[in-house]
Amino acid sequence: MASIGNWFRVVQKEKDRLSELESDFEYRQRWITIRLVYFSGFLMFLSFGVVTTGLWPYLQDMDPMVEKTFLGIVFAAPPAGQLIFSPLIGWCSNRLSSIRVPFVLLTALFVFGNGLYSVVELFPVPSRKYVLLLSRFLFGISTSINTLNRAYISTATKLSERTGAISMSSLAQTLGLAVGPIIQATLSTMGKEGFMWCGLRINMYTLAGWICALVGVIFVIFLNPSCFVHRTIAAQEAMKTIGSSVATDTYEPLQLFSIWTIMIGYGVLMFFYVSVQTALSPISLDQFAWSHEESLYYLGLLMTGGTLCSCAVYLLLPKLCKRFQEHNVFLFFAILPLFISQLVMIPMGSKAIPMSALSYNNSTTGGCPSKQEWCNYIPPINDYQLTISYTMLCISFSVGIAISQTILSKQLGTRPQGNWMALYTSIGGVMRIAGPASVVVYVRFGTYWLFGLGTAVSGVVLVWMWYYKQYLRTTKKSFHTAEAQQMTVSET
């Protein structure tokens, strides 16, 4: 209980005070800012979680003639915005004395994007899908704040704090994914008609966007200079360890093969996570013949359960990394669950998929449309497969984000990491653009091809990561002395 109290009071531990790297006041400032950085991750993933389950039915309501392939384009818009602007944000973070102004600007853009998402109905029907696409693109630009998050945490934490801080950052993001579907599932009781207020329709889709915008406005208030103070410590710790007053003396040679290995692993995790997230709503409508309201409700429960499971893993992650080396945690708690999540989704049995009477799945009752000819001979996915697969996927993705970023940060050392973290984020953006192509594979070829290919690719990655896992070891070299000194101080 005392440790929980210290977490909320932001009290410096005695062993940290003895290091003489910062005063109690500076320690408090640094950790308040880090926790605001945590919340920004929660905010971005909250919006993503809210919109994911409702995007397809909302898109259909705004334009009944829209096809599933356009859904893939809409899902690709946020990562496209992130991909374009992340390098610029990373470049700026290495040169600005504080990241507070970019934080405020990107959060304001987040508010505007979610507000635009909620007023799509005000535009003519032919333009609505493009307005919705623009709103998601603007949201994607705002998620470039994740580049700032990663770069800042890497420089604002000591080496001994790094894994825990990144785990908490990822936990905040996962909680956003958990709370988002809960909000959307709760709002599903309003239905799509909702009510009119000041000329705006407030229903289960638009209210979700307004809630995200309101939380964004509140967050901007907390980004005032008295709360958000840019303060770093990683370079000071390294300089004290080697007895140097020049930060560049602490830089170690980059192990490029190791860096690219972990980035590729992260990219694969991101690709499959986005792939399943994009296809989840169409799959549920086709395979289970759910209505739009049922789809929102049950997928909300499914996504919440999966992310809560991930949260439990996050709470154990720092202790897990003390017991097992980080590269083994990445391999067996991220890549292996990814492979299992794809394997269990391969359809089995002899039952027939429920069919829709329409050629296109534009009805509100669900069922596989007759245009998808593979529905006539491929058995349906059952609810047990979907539950197990999604739970494993959430664990894989959440652990993979935390550990891959931890390993990358330690491999980069004390050098400014804005450009590298921008590259890391951009790889995720590319995968998030490519991931929605799963909808095309699903519509044209069916679940055998979608999850059969997923199993094959993730299996190859699993074997490759296992073979080269020694390259993912995090070496501390010059920091061994510092850790030994720290242990001696704590023992005395």
XYZ file of C-alpha atoms in Angstrom:
492
model
C 0.000 0.000 0.000
C 2.886 2.340 0.750
C 4.256 1.885 -2.781
C 0.842 2.690 -4.255
C 0.679 5.807 -2.108
C 4.134 6.864 -3.253
C 3.080 6.349 -6.857
C 0.252 8.855 -6.484
C 2.225 11.289 -4.298
C 5.280 11.104 -6.586
C 7.798 10.675 -3.762
C 11.458 10.060 -4.564
C 12.906 6.883 -3.066
C 15.913 7.132 -0.775
C 18.214 5.247 -3.172
C 17.269 7.655 -5.967
C 17.926 10.609 -3.677
C 21.385 9.270 -2.838
C 22.307 9.232 -6.535
C 22.223 13.084 -6.394
C 21.027 13.299 -9.998
C 18.036 15.472 -9.115
C 16.284 17.113 -6.186
C 12.959 15.957 -4.772
C 11.223 18.831 -6.567
C 12.842 17.969 -9.910
C 11.969 14.306 -9.413
C 8.340 15.247 -8.820
C 8.247 17.480 -11.895
C 9.786 14.752 -14.052
C 7.322 12.065 -13.010
C 4.241 14.283 -13.215
C 5.200 15.017 -16.821
C 5.835 11.328 -17.537
C 2.356 10.512 -16.228
C 0.832 13.165 -18.455
C 2.671 11.434 -21.302
C 1.051 8.169 -20.171
C -2.380 9.803 -20.368
C -1.784 11.060 -23.904
C -1.286 7.442 -24.975
C -4.483 6.489 -23.165
C -6.345 9.277 -24.962
C -5.203 8.275 -28.459
C -6.013 4.610 -27.964
C -9.320 5.484 -26.302
C -10.448 7.129 -29.527
C -9.124 4.208 -31.561
C -10.984 1.712 -29.349
C -14.229 3.688 -29.457
C -14.261 4.068 -33.228
C -13.009 0.611 -34.245
C -16.167 -1.355 -33.422
C -18.574 1.288 -34.741
C -16.786 2.574 -37.836
C -18.240 0.146 -40.383
C -21.916 0.423 -39.330
C -21.514 4.208 -38.946
C -20.042 4.402 -42.444
C -22.961 2.377 -43.806
C -25.491 4.632 -42.108
C -23.856 7.735 -43.557
C -23.670 6.238 -47.072
C -25.742 3.049 -47.651
C -23.987 2.444 -50.997
C -20.458 2.318 -49.555
C -18.554 -0.955 -50.015
C -16.312 -2.821 -47.602
C -13.216 -1.955 -49.599
C -13.698 1.715 -48.668
C -13.608 0.643 -45.019
C -10.034 -0.474 -45.615
C -9.218 2.998 -46.958
C -10.785 4.636 -43.901
C -8.814 2.379 -41.570
C -5.639 3.223 -43.487
C -6.172 6.998 -43.155
C -4.947 7.365 -39.523
C -1.657 5.517 -40.078
C -1.142 7.467 -43.305
C -1.387 10.730 -41.361
C 0.916 9.346 -38.692
C 3.409 8.092 -41.279
C 3.627 11.466 -43.020
C 4.038 13.576 -39.886
C 5.951 11.300 -37.480
C 9.373 11.991 -39.084
C 8.759 15.746 -38.766
C 7.666 15.355 -35.144
C 10.706 13.188 -34.359
C 13.046 15.705 -35.982
C 11.501 18.523 -33.956
C 11.736 16.596 -30.682
C 15.519 16.348 -31.076
C 15.824 20.106 -31.521
C 13.193 21.638 -29.246
C 14.015 22.371 -25.623
C 10.503 21.235 -24.648
C 7.890 19.040 -26.308
C 4.984 20.842 -24.605
C 3.989 23.016 -27.598
C 3.846 20.055 -30.044
C 1.811 18.195 -27.414
C -0.741 21.028 -27.252
C -0.994 21.381 -31.050
C -1.406 17.645 -31.682
C -4.012 17.303 -28.920
C -5.964 20.237 -30.387
C -5.924 18.468 -33.757
C -7.165 15.324 -31.997
C -10.134 17.294 -30.621
C -10.954 18.747 -34.046
C -10.726 15.338 -35.792
C -13.111 13.698 -33.339
C -15.508 16.633 -33.553
C -15.552 16.367 -37.356
C -16.203 12.610 -37.051
C -19.330 13.410 -35.021
C -20.858 15.912 -37.491
C -20.514 13.898 -40.729
C -24.316 13.822 -41.088
C -24.361 17.603 -41.656
C -22.737 17.105 -45.084
C -24.440 15.899 -48.312
C -24.677 12.093 -48.588
C -22.187 11.773 -51.496
C -19.561 13.702 -49.485
C -20.051 12.051 -46.120
C -17.680 9.147 -46.574
C -14.928 11.550 -47.632
C -15.545 13.819 -44.641
C -15.328 10.775 -42.401
C -12.114 9.799 -44.175
C -10.704 13.304 -43.546
C -11.616 13.113 -39.856
C -9.709 9.851 -39.487
C -6.716 11.294 -41.363
C -6.594 14.269 -38.973
C -6.851 11.867 -36.052
C -3.907 9.985 -37.532
C -1.793 13.133 -37.627
C -2.574 13.718 -33.952
C -1.353 10.208 -33.090
C 2.137 11.364 -34.080
C 2.199 12.358 -30.419
C 3.210 8.734 -29.796
C 6.606 9.543 -31.341
C 7.051 12.283 -28.744
C 5.933 9.888 -26.018
C 8.479 7.221 -26.893
C 11.363 9.621 -27.369
C 10.610 11.483 -24.153
C 10.253 8.406 -21.945
C 13.542 7.079 -23.301
C 15.408 10.232 -22.252
C 13.394 11.108 -19.115
C 13.947 7.808 -17.293
C 16.956 6.127 -15.750
C 18.027 2.778 -17.127
C 16.552 1.009 -14.104
C 13.242 2.858 -14.611
C 12.974 2.298 -18.357
C 11.160 -1.071 -18.513
C 8.640 -0.084 -15.859
C 7.945 3.306 -17.450
C 7.450 1.868 -20.923
C 5.246 -0.880 -19.465
C 3.087 1.735 -17.751
C 2.895 3.740 -20.975
C 1.761 0.658 -22.861
C -0.650 -0.197 -20.044
C -2.218 3.254 -20.403
C -2.657 2.630 -24.136
C -4.171 -0.778 -23.470
C -6.578 0.702 -20.933
C -7.633 3.127 -23.654
C -8.356 0.178 -25.925
C -10.309 -1.449 -23.088
C -12.359 1.595 -22.128
C -13.104 2.573 -25.744
C -15.188 -0.505 -26.620
C -16.931 -0.273 -23.223
C -18.035 3.249 -24.098
C -19.202 2.179 -27.559
C -20.997 -0.898 -26.187
C -22.734 1.242 -23.553
C -23.762 3.835 -26.111
C -25.208 1.124 -28.366
C -28.334 1.253 -26.170
C -29.062 4.692 -27.679
C -29.440 3.183 -31.133
C -28.556 4.934 -34.373
C -31.533 7.321 -34.271
C -30.627 8.918 -30.938
C -31.927 12.464 -30.541
C -31.365 15.943 -31.994
C -29.635 18.667 -29.984
C -28.822 22.113 -31.411
C -29.156 20.739 -34.919
C -26.759 17.864 -34.241
C -27.708 14.188 -34.104
C -26.532 12.575 -30.876
C -26.534 8.792 -31.252
C -24.396 5.768 -30.418
C -21.793 6.777 -33.003
C -21.543 10.563 -32.696
C -21.636 10.706 -28.896
C -18.562 8.475 -28.803
C -16.687 11.065 -30.886
C -17.876 13.945 -28.701
C -16.722 12.129 -25.565
C -13.219 11.734 -27.011
C -13.154 15.409 -28.019
C -14.222 16.496 -24.523
C -11.521 14.405 -22.840
C -9.020 15.947 -25.253
C -10.052 19.465 -24.204
C -9.588 18.538 -20.538
C -6.144 17.114 -21.312
C -5.053 20.343 -23.028
C -5.792 22.195 -19.778
C -3.325 19.937 -17.936
C -0.630 20.718 -20.500
C -0.038 24.133 -18.936
C 3.612 25.026 -18.099
C 3.167 24.462 -14.370
C 2.106 20.810 -14.880
C 4.022 19.783 -17.989
C 7.744 20.425 -17.447
C 10.193 18.910 -19.924
C 12.959 17.269 -17.878
C 15.423 14.552 -18.893
C 17.822 12.403 -16.865
C 19.193 9.514 -18.991
C 22.195 11.467 -20.277
C 23.030 12.834 -16.816
C 23.003 9.306 -15.406
C 25.336 8.038 -18.120
C 27.711 10.992 -17.794
C 27.994 10.480 -14.041
C 28.677 6.785 -14.563
C 31.680 7.337 -16.843
C 32.803 10.532 -15.154
C 32.301 12.763 -18.181
C 30.675 16.154 -18.640
C 30.007 15.634 -22.372
C 26.846 13.749 -23.350
C 28.296 12.431 -26.612
C 30.941 10.513 -24.660
C 28.176 8.190 -23.447
C 27.055 7.178 -26.958
C 27.787 3.563 -27.883
C 28.106 2.124 -31.436
C 24.726 1.183 -32.911
C 24.021 -2.504 -33.528
C 21.976 -1.993 -36.686
C 21.059 -5.660 -37.216
C 19.635 -5.839 -33.687
C 17.772 -2.558 -34.138
C 16.202 -3.625 -37.426
C 15.337 -7.072 -36.062
C 13.286 -5.612 -33.219
C 11.686 -3.062 -35.557
C 10.634 -5.802 -37.984
C 9.197 -7.808 -35.110
C 7.218 -4.768 -33.991
C 6.017 -4.151 -37.547
C 4.730 -7.711 -37.897
C 2.830 -7.437 -34.609
C 1.285 -4.151 -35.706
C 0.310 -5.533 -39.117
C -1.599 -8.509 -37.747
C -3.240 -6.539 -34.970
C -4.585 -3.931 -37.384
C -5.479 -6.657 -39.888
C -7.754 -8.414 -37.397
C -9.146 -5.150 -35.997
C -10.127 -4.022 -39.487
C -11.761 -7.301 -40.472
C -13.393 -7.932 -37.105
C -16.626 -6.027 -37.733
C -17.303 -7.446 -41.244
C -16.399 -10.953 -40.012
C -18.822 -10.727 -37.090
C -21.649 -9.465 -39.305
C -21.035 -12.214 -41.880
C -20.121 -15.201 -39.714
C -22.652 -14.741 -36.904
C -25.415 -12.802 -38.740
C -25.402 -10.148 -36.021
C -27.207 -6.864 -36.432
C -25.206 -3.658 -36.192
C -26.340 -3.121 -32.611
C -25.429 -6.695 -31.656
C -22.075 -6.352 -33.381
C -21.239 -3.216 -31.395
C -22.318 -4.831 -28.144
C -20.597 -8.213 -28.487
C -17.432 -6.893 -30.096
C -17.253 -4.299 -27.344
C -17.365 -7.067 -24.751
C -14.801 -9.118 -26.676
C -12.353 -6.248 -27.060
C -12.760 -5.277 -23.425
C -12.052 -8.820 -22.238
C -8.973 -9.093 -24.433
C -7.494 -5.805 -23.321
C -8.205 -6.478 -19.646
C -6.240 -9.694 -20.065
C -3.421 -7.616 -21.528
C -3.607 -5.255 -18.564
C -3.068 -8.176 -16.204
C 0.038 -9.112 -18.195
C 1.311 -5.521 -18.022
C 1.100 -5.510 -14.247
C 3.285 -8.611 -14.213
C 5.602 -7.455 -16.990
C 8.307 -5.710 -14.878
C 8.581 -8.777 -12.615
C 8.501 -11.035 -15.653
C 11.446 -9.147 -17.146
C 13.376 -9.607 -13.899
C 12.834 -13.360 -14.047
C 13.341 -13.795 -17.801
C 15.496 -11.844 -20.209
C 13.598 -9.268 -22.246
C 14.288 -10.900 -25.611
C 12.720 -14.147 -24.327
C 9.660 -12.256 -23.082
C 9.313 -10.730 -26.547
C 9.613 -14.107 -28.265
C 7.358 -16.214 -26.025
C 4.818 -13.635 -24.847
C 4.449 -11.637 -28.086
C 5.464 -13.573 -31.206
C 4.259 -17.019 -30.051
C 0.759 -15.793 -29.022
C 0.538 -14.032 -32.397
C 1.085 -17.347 -34.180
C -1.546 -19.056 -31.993
C -4.053 -16.259 -32.620
C -3.872 -16.835 -36.379
C -3.847 -20.629 -36.197
C -7.005 -20.983 -34.094
C -9.022 -18.780 -36.491
C -8.827 -21.261 -39.369
C -12.456 -22.448 -39.859
C -13.359 -26.015 -38.925
C -16.463 -28.161 -39.109
C -19.209 -28.687 -41.675
C -21.827 -26.077 -40.748
C -22.896 -23.486 -43.293
C -22.374 -19.749 -42.914
C -25.686 -17.859 -42.479
C -26.417 -16.058 -45.730
C -27.850 -12.613 -46.345
C -30.579 -12.069 -48.903
C -28.683 -9.117 -50.376
C -25.753 -9.203 -52.779
C -23.889 -6.680 -50.628
C -23.812 -6.652 -46.863
C -25.739 -3.390 -46.532
C -28.542 -4.837 -44.431
C -28.759 -4.214 -40.710
C -29.411 -7.889 -39.926
C -26.074 -9.309 -41.059
C -25.286 -12.600 -42.768
C -22.790 -13.396 -45.504
C -23.748 -11.643 -48.793
C -24.215 -13.822 -51.861
C -21.535 -11.844 -53.717
C -18.933 -13.548 -51.513
C -19.056 -16.950 -53.240
C -16.695 -18.600 -50.769
C -19.448 -18.370 -48.148
C -21.130 -21.315 -49.905
C -18.370 -23.827 -49.136
C -16.230 -22.516 -46.231
C -17.516 -23.319 -42.702
C -18.100 -20.443 -40.279
C -15.828 -19.340 -37.449
C -17.323 -20.152 -34.062
C -17.409 -17.865 -31.049
C -14.810 -19.909 -29.133
C -12.284 -19.471 -31.926
C -12.909 -15.734 -32.056
C -12.608 -15.342 -28.278
C -9.376 -17.341 -27.933
C -7.801 -15.737 -30.995
C -8.585 -12.174 -29.979
C -7.391 -12.681 -26.412
C -4.073 -14.082 -27.633
C -3.780 -11.252 -30.156
C -4.285 -8.586 -27.472
C -1.666 -10.162 -25.226
C 0.731 -10.454 -28.151
C 0.270 -6.885 -29.316
C 0.404 -5.232 -25.913
C 3.433 -7.123 -24.652
C 5.127 -6.715 -28.031
C 4.767 -2.914 -27.994
C 6.178 -2.567 -24.479
C 9.107 -4.969 -24.846
C 10.081 -3.981 -28.386
C 10.236 -0.319 -27.361
C 12.207 -1.209 -24.215
C 14.737 -3.251 -26.166
C 15.049 -0.587 -28.868
C 15.495 2.200 -26.322
C 18.278 0.346 -24.515
C 20.007 -0.514 -27.784
C 20.008 3.156 -28.802
C 21.504 4.192 -25.469
C 21.594 7.809 -24.297
C 21.663 9.532 -27.704
C 18.592 11.640 -28.692
C 16.042 9.128 -29.910
C 13.516 11.328 -31.697
C 14.507 10.286 -35.234
C 14.745 6.593 -34.354
C 11.430 6.620 -32.504
C 9.912 8.415 -35.503
C 11.168 5.577 -37.691
C 9.763 3.073 -35.200
C 6.398 4.851 -35.292
C 6.514 5.140 -39.087
C 7.024 1.393 -39.437
C 3.894 0.968 -37.361
C 2.171 3.470 -39.653
C 3.148 1.523 -42.766
C 1.843 -1.687 -41.231
C -1.383 0.030 -40.229
C -1.824 1.133 -43.851
C -1.113 -2.367 -45.169
C -3.146 -4.130 -42.475
C -6.589 -3.027 -43.719
C -5.865 -4.928 -46.960
C -7.069 -7.919 -44.954
C -10.622 -6.783 -45.733
C -9.920 -7.233 -49.454
C -8.462 -10.711 -48.860
C -11.448 -11.606 -46.676
C -14.086 -10.359 -49.135
C -12.519 -11.952 -52.229
C -10.984 -15.166 -50.925
C -12.468 -15.889 -47.494
C -11.237 -16.949 -44.080
C -9.081 -19.885 -45.251
C -6.830 -17.546 -47.182
C -6.911 -14.747 -44.594
C -5.942 -16.808 -41.561
C -4.020 -19.475 -43.465
C -1.635 -16.830 -44.767
C -1.555 -15.258 -41.309
C -0.535 -18.564 -39.753
C 2.190 -19.144 -42.337
C 3.692 -15.650 -42.063
C 3.593 -15.491 -38.267
C 5.083 -18.994 -38.117
C 8.026 -17.951 -40.286
C 8.573 -14.852 -38.116
C 8.443 -16.985 -34.960
C 11.153 -19.334 -36.259
C 13.278 -16.415 -37.502
C 13.030 -14.526 -34.198
C 13.911 -17.670 -32.260
C 16.987 -18.296 -34.419
C 18.288 -14.732 -34.045
C 17.057 -14.072 -30.513
C 20.608 -13.541 -29.207
C 20.748 -10.337 -31.248
C 17.865 -8.937 -29.205
C 19.758 -9.095 -25.918
C 19.983 -5.699 -24.259
C 23.610 -4.979 -23.351
C 24.371 -2.412 -20.714
C 28.150 -2.323 -20.913
C 29.211 0.843 -19.188
C 26.135 0.841 -17.022
C 27.046 -2.364 -15.201
C 29.204 -0.328 -12.839
C 26.351 2.052 -12.093
C 23.975 -0.794 -11.332
C 26.531 -2.447 -9.063
C 27.000 0.822 -7.207
C 23.249 1.218 -6.905
C 22.905 -2.282 -5.440
C 25.686 -1.550 -2.957
C 23.986 1.642 -1.822
C 20.628 -0.123 -1.382
C 22.259 -2.932 0.621
C 23.970 -0.508 2.960
